[in-house]
Short mmCIF file of C-alpha atoms in Angstrom, two decimals:
data_model
loop_
_atom_site.label_atom_id
_atom_site.label_comp_id
_atom_site.label_asym_id
_atom_site.label_seq_id
_atom_site.Cartn_x
_atom_site.Cartn_y
_atom_site.Cartn_z
CA MET A 1 0.00 0.00 0.00
CA ARG A 2 2.80 2.43 0.87
CA THR A 3 4.42 1.78 -2.55
CA TYR A 4 1.24 3.02 -4.24
CA ALA A 5 1.20 6.01 -1.92
CA LEU A 6 4.76 6.88 -2.90
CA LEU A 7 3.83 6.76 -6.58
CA ALA A 8 0.71 8.89 -6.19
CA PRO A 9 2.42 12.33 -6.06
CA LEU A 10 4.58 11.45 -9.06
CA ALA A 11 1.58 10.24 -11.04
CA ALA A 12 -0.34 13.39 -10.22
CA LEU A 13 2.56 15.58 -11.22
CA GLY A 14 2.89 13.63 -14.49
CA ILE A 15 -0.80 14.13 -15.26
CA GLY A 16 -0.43 17.82 -14.65
CA LEU A 17 2.58 18.05 -16.94
CA LEU A 18 0.71 16.14 -19.63
CA GLY A 19 -2.07 18.69 -19.35
CA LEU A 20 0.45 21.49 -19.80
CA VAL A 21 1.92 19.84 -22.91
CA ALA A 22 -1.57 19.33 -24.36
CA SER A 23 -2.41 22.97 -23.72
CA VAL A 24 0.68 24.10 -25.63
CA LEU A 25 -0.07 21.77 -28.53
CA ALA A 26 -3.61 23.14 -28.69
CA GLN A 27 -2.31 26.66 -29.38
CA PRO A 28 -2.82 26.59 -33.21
CA LEU A 29 -6.43 25.43 -32.82
CA LEU A 30 -7.20 28.09 -30.25
CA PHE A 31 -5.62 30.77 -32.44
CA THR A 32 -7.76 29.62 -35.37
CA LEU A 33 -10.88 29.94 -33.26
CA ASN A 34 -9.94 33.42 -32.10
CA THR A 35 -11.11 36.47 -34.04
CA PRO A 36 -8.76 36.97 -37.04
CA ASN A 37 -6.44 39.99 -36.97
CA PRO A 38 -4.65 41.84 -39.79
CA LYS A 39 -1.32 40.17 -39.08
CA ARG A 40 -2.69 36.74 -39.81
CA THR A 41 -4.45 38.00 -42.94
CA LEU A 42 -1.14 39.36 -44.26
CA ALA A 43 0.65 36.13 -43.40
CA GLN A 44 -1.92 34.05 -45.28
CA ALA A 45 -1.52 36.29 -48.33
CA GLN A 46 2.29 36.16 -47.94
CA ILE A 47 2.49 39.95 -48.12
CA ASN A 48 4.25 41.96 -45.41
CA PRO A 49 5.19 45.62 -44.98
CA GLY A 50 8.47 46.31 -46.74
CA ASP A 51 7.96 43.60 -49.38
CA PHE A 52 8.49 44.46 -53.05
CA ILE A 53 5.77 43.82 -55.63
CA VAL A 54 7.30 43.25 -59.04
CA ALA A 55 5.71 42.94 -62.49
CA GLU A 56 7.56 40.32 -64.54
CA ALA A 57 6.90 41.55 -68.07
CA PHE A 58 8.06 38.53 -70.07
CA THR A 59 6.70 35.81 -67.77
CA ASP A 60 3.33 37.59 -67.35
CA LYS A 61 3.45 37.34 -63.55
CA LEU A 62 3.03 39.56 -60.54
CA VAL A 63 5.36 38.45 -57.74
CA ARG A 64 6.31 39.36 -54.22
CA VAL A 65 9.99 39.64 -53.25
CA THR A 66 10.97 39.93 -49.60
CA PRO A 67 13.76 42.30 -48.52
CA ASP A 68 16.01 39.25 -48.17
CA GLY A 69 15.27 38.14 -51.72
CA VAL A 70 12.66 35.40 -51.44
CA ARG A 71 10.31 35.40 -54.46
CA THR A 72 6.74 34.07 -54.44
CA GLU A 73 4.09 34.34 -57.15
CA ILE A 74 0.95 36.39 -56.48
CA PHE A 75 -0.80 36.14 -59.85
CA SER A 76 -0.18 34.73 -63.32
CA PHE A 77 -1.68 36.77 -66.18
CA ALA A 78 -2.76 35.34 -69.51
CA PRO A 79 0.19 34.77 -71.87
CA GLY A 80 1.05 37.89 -73.84
CA THR A 81 -0.36 40.32 -71.25
CA VAL A 82 3.07 41.88 -70.48
CA PRO A 83 2.39 43.53 -67.09
CA THR A 84 4.61 46.57 -66.66
CA GLY A 85 3.71 49.26 -64.14
CA VAL A 86 2.40 48.49 -60.66
CA THR A 87 1.28 50.60 -57.73
CA ILE A 88 -0.53 49.90 -54.45
CA ASP A 89 -3.86 51.54 -53.66
CA SER A 90 -5.21 52.63 -50.28
CA GLY A 91 -6.88 49.24 -49.80
CA GLY A 92 -3.60 47.35 -50.24
CA ASP A 93 -4.49 45.99 -53.69
CA PHE A 94 -2.05 46.07 -56.61
CA VAL A 95 -3.02 48.14 -59.65
CA VAL A 96 -1.25 46.96 -62.78
CA GLY A 97 -0.77 48.39 -66.25
CA GLU A 98 -1.05 45.53 -68.76
CA ARG A 99 0.91 46.79 -71.75
CA ASP A 100 0.03 44.34 -74.50
CA SER A 101 -3.52 43.54 -73.38
CA ASP A 102 -4.24 47.29 -73.09
CA LYS A 103 -5.90 46.99 -69.69
CA LEU A 104 -5.68 48.38 -66.19
CA SER A 105 -6.36 45.72 -63.59
CA ARG A 106 -6.54 45.27 -59.83
CA VAL A 107 -4.95 42.21 -58.18
CA THR A 108 -5.60 41.46 -54.51
CA PRO A 109 -2.85 40.08 -52.23
CA ALA A 110 -4.74 36.78 -52.38
CA GLY A 111 -4.28 36.71 -56.17
CA VAL A 112 -7.74 37.68 -57.42
CA ARG A 113 -7.74 39.88 -60.54
CA THR A 114 -10.47 42.25 -61.69
CA GLU A 115 -10.40 44.56 -64.69
CA ILE A 116 -10.65 48.28 -63.96
CA PHE A 117 -10.49 49.67 -67.49
CA SER A 118 -9.92 48.47 -71.06
CA PHE A 119 -8.00 50.92 -73.28
CA ALA A 120 -8.14 51.21 -77.03
CA PRO A 121 -5.78 48.85 -78.90
CA TRP A 122 -2.11 49.91 -78.92
CA SER A 123 -2.56 52.25 -75.95
CA GLU A 124 0.18 50.33 -74.13
CA PRO A 125 -0.39 51.43 -70.51
CA HIS A 126 2.87 51.53 -68.56
CA GLN A 127 3.56 53.08 -65.17
CA VAL A 128 0.63 53.76 -62.84
CA ALA A 129 0.55 56.42 -60.13
CA ILE A 130 -2.17 57.55 -57.72
CA ASP A 131 -3.26 61.17 -57.33
CA ASN A 132 -4.50 62.98 -54.24
CA ASN A 133 -8.08 61.86 -54.93
CA GLY A 134 -7.21 58.18 -55.13
CA ASP A 135 -7.60 58.08 -58.90
CA PHE A 136 -5.13 56.16 -61.05
CA ILE A 137 -2.83 58.20 -63.27
CA VAL A 138 -1.74 56.07 -66.21
CA ILE A 139 0.91 56.55 -68.85
CA GLU A 140 -0.30 55.48 -72.29
CA ARG A 141 1.73 55.52 -75.48
CA HIS A 142 0.49 58.98 -76.46
CA ALA A 143 -1.51 60.16 -73.46
CA LEU A 144 -1.54 60.80 -69.73
CA SER A 145 -4.93 59.72 -68.44
CA ARG A 146 -6.90 59.57 -65.21
CA ILE A 147 -8.89 56.42 -64.44
CA THR A 148 -11.25 56.45 -61.48
CA PRO A 149 -11.54 53.29 -59.33
CA GLY A 150 -14.95 52.90 -60.97
CA GLY A 151 -13.38 52.74 -64.43
CA VAL A 152 -14.09 56.21 -65.87
CA ARG A 153 -11.25 57.60 -68.05
CA THR A 154 -10.39 61.20 -68.82
CA VAL A 155 -7.36 62.44 -70.76
CA ILE A 156 -5.14 64.86 -68.83
CA TYR A 157 -2.66 65.49 -71.63
CA SER A 158 -2.12 64.20 -75.18
CA PHE A 159 1.48 63.82 -76.34
CA PRO A 160 2.54 64.19 -79.97
CA GLU A 161 3.86 61.17 -81.87
CA GLY A 162 7.53 61.52 -80.93
CA PRO A 163 8.20 61.64 -77.15
CA VAL A 164 6.56 58.33 -76.06
CA PRO A 165 5.95 58.87 -72.32
CA ARG A 166 6.83 55.95 -70.09
CA GLY A 167 6.95 56.88 -66.36
CA VAL A 168 4.81 59.02 -64.06
CA ALA A 169 4.71 60.04 -60.41
CA THR A 170 2.52 62.48 -58.49
CA ASP A 171 4.38 65.24 -56.63
CA SER A 172 3.39 67.07 -53.45
CA ASN A 173 1.64 69.80 -55.47
CA GLY A 174 -0.57 67.29 -57.23
CA ASP A 175 1.31 67.72 -60.52
CA PHE A 176 2.46 64.74 -62.57
CA VAL A 177 6.15 64.22 -63.30
CA VAL A 178 6.52 62.32 -66.58
CA SER A 179 9.48 60.78 -68.38
CA GLU A 180 9.40 61.17 -72.15
CA THR A 181 11.39 58.12 -73.13
CA GLU A 182 12.16 58.76 -76.79
CA ALA A 183 12.69 62.47 -76.22
CA GLY A 184 15.08 61.91 -73.30
CA LYS A 185 13.25 64.43 -71.12
CA LEU A 186 11.59 64.76 -67.73
CA VAL A 187 8.52 67.03 -67.78
CA ARG A 188 5.82 68.30 -65.46
CA VAL A 189 2.14 68.12 -66.41
CA THR A 190 -0.44 69.91 -64.29
CA PRO A 191 -3.89 68.39 -63.64
CA GLY A 192 -5.14 71.05 -66.05
CA GLY A 193 -2.92 69.68 -68.83
CA VAL A 194 -0.11 72.25 -68.92
CA ARG A 195 3.32 70.74 -69.77
CA THR A 196 6.69 72.23 -68.83
CA GLU A 197 10.15 70.72 -69.23
CA ILE A 198 12.20 69.97 -66.11
CA PHE A 199 15.35 68.24 -67.37
CA SER A 200 17.00 66.82 -70.49
CA PHE A 201 19.00 63.65 -69.85
CA PRO A 202 22.52 63.36 -71.27
CA GLY A 203 22.33 61.45 -74.53
CA GLY A 204 18.77 62.55 -75.24
CA ALA A 205 16.62 59.79 -76.71
CA ALA A 206 19.59 57.39 -76.43
CA SER A 207 19.33 57.57 -72.63
CA LEU A 208 15.78 56.14 -72.60
CA PRO A 209 14.50 57.41 -69.21
CA HIS A 210 11.89 55.10 -67.75
CA TYR A 211 9.82 55.04 -64.56
CA VAL A 212 9.76 57.84 -61.97
CA ALA A 213 9.78 57.91 -58.17
CA ILE A 214 9.85 60.89 -55.80
CA ASP A 215 11.94 60.78 -52.62
CA SER A 216 11.27 62.41 -49.25
CA THR A 217 13.08 65.61 -50.31
CA GLY A 218 10.87 66.02 -53.38
CA ASP A 219 13.60 65.05 -55.87
CA PHE A 220 12.78 62.83 -58.83
CA ILE A 221 14.53 59.46 -59.13
CA VAL A 222 14.71 58.14 -62.70
CA PRO A 223 16.59 55.19 -64.23
CA THR A 224 17.85 55.59 -67.81
CA ALA A 225 17.65 52.18 -69.45
CA LEU A 226 20.11 52.52 -72.33
CA THR A 227 22.81 54.36 -70.37
CA ASP A 228 22.40 52.10 -67.30
CA LYS A 229 22.23 54.94 -64.80
CA LEU A 230 20.06 56.07 -61.91
CA PHE A 231 19.49 59.83 -61.85
CA ARG A 232 18.36 62.27 -59.19
CA VAL A 233 16.70 65.37 -60.64
CA THR A 234 15.70 68.30 -58.45
CA PRO A 235 12.45 70.23 -59.12
CA ALA A 236 14.71 73.07 -60.28
CA GLY A 237 16.10 70.82 -63.02
CA ILE A 238 19.52 69.86 -61.67
CA GLY A 239 20.39 66.27 -62.53
CA THR A 240 23.07 64.10 -60.91
CA VAL A 241 23.95 60.43 -61.30
CA VAL A 242 23.26 58.41 -58.14
CA PHE A 243 24.63 55.15 -59.48
CA SER A 244 25.96 53.62 -62.70
CA PHE A 245 24.89 50.00 -63.24
CA PRO A 246 26.96 47.47 -65.19
CA ALA A 247 26.51 47.77 -68.94
CA GLY A 248 23.47 45.89 -70.19
CA THR A 249 21.49 46.10 -66.93
CA TYR A 250 18.67 48.10 -68.56
CA PRO A 251 17.20 49.63 -65.36
CA THR A 252 13.54 50.53 -65.78
CA GLY A 253 11.37 50.34 -62.65
CA VAL A 254 12.01 52.31 -59.47
CA ALA A 255 10.39 52.65 -56.05
CA ILE A 256 11.51 53.90 -52.65
CA ASP A 257 11.42 51.86 -49.43
CA SER A 258 10.86 52.98 -45.84
CA ASN A 259 14.62 53.57 -45.37
CA GLY A 260 14.74 55.93 -48.33
CA ASP A 261 16.68 53.46 -50.48
CA PHE A 262 15.90 53.13 -54.18
CA ILE A 263 14.55 49.78 -55.35
CA VAL A 264 15.36 49.32 -59.04
CA THR A 265 14.54 46.59 -61.55
CA GLY A 266 17.18 45.60 -64.10
CA GLY A 267 15.18 44.34 -67.08
CA TRP A 268 18.01 42.78 -69.10
CA ALA A 269 20.00 41.74 -66.02
CA ASP A 270 16.91 40.04 -64.52
CA LYS A 271 17.73 41.46 -61.10
CA LEU A 272 16.19 43.58 -58.36
CA PHE A 273 18.62 46.10 -56.88
CA ARG A 274 18.78 48.26 -53.78
CA VAL A 275 20.65 51.54 -54.25
CA THR A 276 21.27 53.81 -51.29
CA PRO A 277 21.07 57.60 -51.76
CA GLY A 278 24.85 57.55 -51.33
CA GLY A 279 25.26 55.31 -54.36
CA VAL A 280 25.88 51.87 -52.83
CA SER A 281 24.20 49.07 -54.77
CA THR A 282 23.33 45.53 -53.68
CA VAL A 283 21.36 42.81 -55.45
CA ILE A 284 18.16 41.89 -53.60
CA SER A 285 17.08 39.08 -55.89
CA SER A 286 18.07 37.44 -59.17
CA PHE A 287 15.24 36.29 -61.43
CA ALA A 288 15.27 33.53 -64.02
CA SER A 289 16.84 34.51 -67.32
CA GLY A 290 14.39 36.26 -69.64
CA THR A 291 12.01 37.34 -66.85
CA ASN A 292 12.45 41.07 -67.54
CA PRO A 293 11.29 42.55 -64.21
CA SER A 294 9.65 45.88 -64.98
CA GLY A 295 7.54 47.88 -62.53
CA VAL A 296 8.09 47.67 -58.78
CA ALA A 297 6.18 48.93 -55.75
CA VAL A 298 6.96 48.74 -52.03
CA VAL A 299 4.33 47.55 -49.54
CA PRO A 300 3.94 50.48 -47.10
CA GLY A 301 5.44 50.20 -43.64
CA ALA A 302 8.70 49.07 -42.13
CA PRO A 303 9.79 45.49 -42.90
CA THR A 304 8.55 42.91 -40.39
CA PRO A 305 11.58 41.61 -38.44
CA THR A 306 12.19 37.87 -38.28
CA PRO A 307 11.55 36.69 -34.67
CA THR A 308 14.70 35.56 -32.88
CA ALA A 309 14.93 32.24 -31.08
CA VAL A 310 14.50 32.47 -27.31
CA PRO A 311 15.79 29.52 -25.24
CA VAL A 312 13.09 28.17 -22.96
CA GLY A 313 14.06 25.28 -20.70
CA GLY A 314 16.84 24.24 -23.06
CA ILE A 315 14.55 24.36 -26.14
CA ALA A 316 14.79 27.19 -28.67
CA GLU A 317 11.31 28.56 -29.30
CA LEU A 318 10.21 31.32 -31.66
CA PRO A 319 8.05 33.80 -29.75
CA ASP A 320 4.57 34.35 -31.17
CA VAL A 321 4.10 38.04 -31.93
CA SER A 322 0.35 38.06 -32.48
CA ASP A 323 -1.81 36.25 -29.94
CA SER A 324 0.57 35.08 -27.19
CA SER A 325 -1.82 36.01 -24.36
CA GLY A 326 -4.02 32.97 -25.02
CA LEU A 327 -1.04 30.64 -24.72
CA SER A 328 0.06 32.31 -21.50
CA TYR A 329 -3.32 31.71 -19.88
CA ILE A 330 -3.34 28.07 -20.99
CA ALA A 331 0.19 27.51 -19.68
CA LEU A 332 -0.64 29.07 -16.31
CA ALA A 333 -3.78 26.96 -16.06
CA GLY A 334 -1.76 23.83 -16.80
CA LEU A 335 0.84 24.66 -14.19
CA ALA A 336 -1.84 25.45 -11.62
CA ALA A 337 -3.54 22.12 -12.29
CA ALA A 338 -0.24 20.27 -11.93
CA ALA A 339 0.55 22.02 -8.66
CA LEU A 340 -2.94 21.39 -7.24
CA LEU A 341 -2.82 17.69 -8.06
CA ALA A 342 0.68 17.34 -6.61
CA LEU A 343 -0.29 19.13 -3.37
CA THR A 344 -3.46 17.06 -3.00
CA ALA A 345 -1.59 13.81 -3.53
CA GLY A 346 1.17 14.90 -1.15
CA ALA A 347 -1.33 15.76 1.57
CA TRP A 348 -3.09 12.42 1.13
CA TYR A 349 0.22 10.57 1.35
CA ALA A 350 1.28 12.51 4.49
CA ARG A 351 -2.06 11.76 6.15
CA ARG A 352 -1.69 8.07 5.34
CA ARG A 353 1.77 7.98 6.90
CA TRP A 354 0.52 9.88 10.01
CA LEU A 355 -2.42 7.53 10.45
CA SER A 356 -0.18 4.48 10.11
#
């Protein structure tokens, strides 16, 4: 009888520990039953703040690239679509200019595409910007147009046959800064349709300026595809070279991340670059040959840090950053149950020994 009494506290403690282990293993189920939060929605869609959304022109795909270079596919367009420009609207959806299908489309982070507007044949929509009203400002082959989210188009400015506009960004005044690719110029177009020249790139049409981004100082950041350079142009029209890429890189797309670095696509190099304002370049990701990454956008917000391993009882565990309170309560309940059972068994055993 006393042997059983000696085993009782140990058995009780074991049951309590088993309850604790079960409570920890039940964490994923409990989290699923909890009310969803935005962090889990982003994780399911594989999109996080600081990620880069890239239009792969020659593979007809929209992809996500993490700051450490991991590429995942968001959406695959019909063959021959040639997606080029991409921006992110206030709802977090991706608005894409489809050059060869002559369409403007919206793609959700979950990979659902809807058509916003269908242009006339050979319109060739390229870069897409968003104005202060939330409308989409689209570069077409011979026009700068405004498309409302409801799909209503108005022409802001019509270009003559020669310049071939390619990039556009909206400045703090609400004006549109446009690159005229085959004229080798950067121009300003007001919402009322008045055009003024800002800067002529060295080499003229042979420089082939492409997409446009605007940094926190109000300067215009423009890659020139045929001269393999990244330019900074002030609103006063002073241009300087930020970085010279290796020959044959063909830089086209540009965006700016939360650190103020320039994220640039190299179409012929099939690479995504980071260039600091001081002119230091690193490769973020290398794409398959012939991908031709074109437009790029940055998901707003600072990049989500990777959780670091925290040793717990000799086991390295990754801390949960979303709903850890539920696990804490379960763990405490398990420990309390184990302690209660152990104390009860101990008291019973002590009483048995006293009575004997």
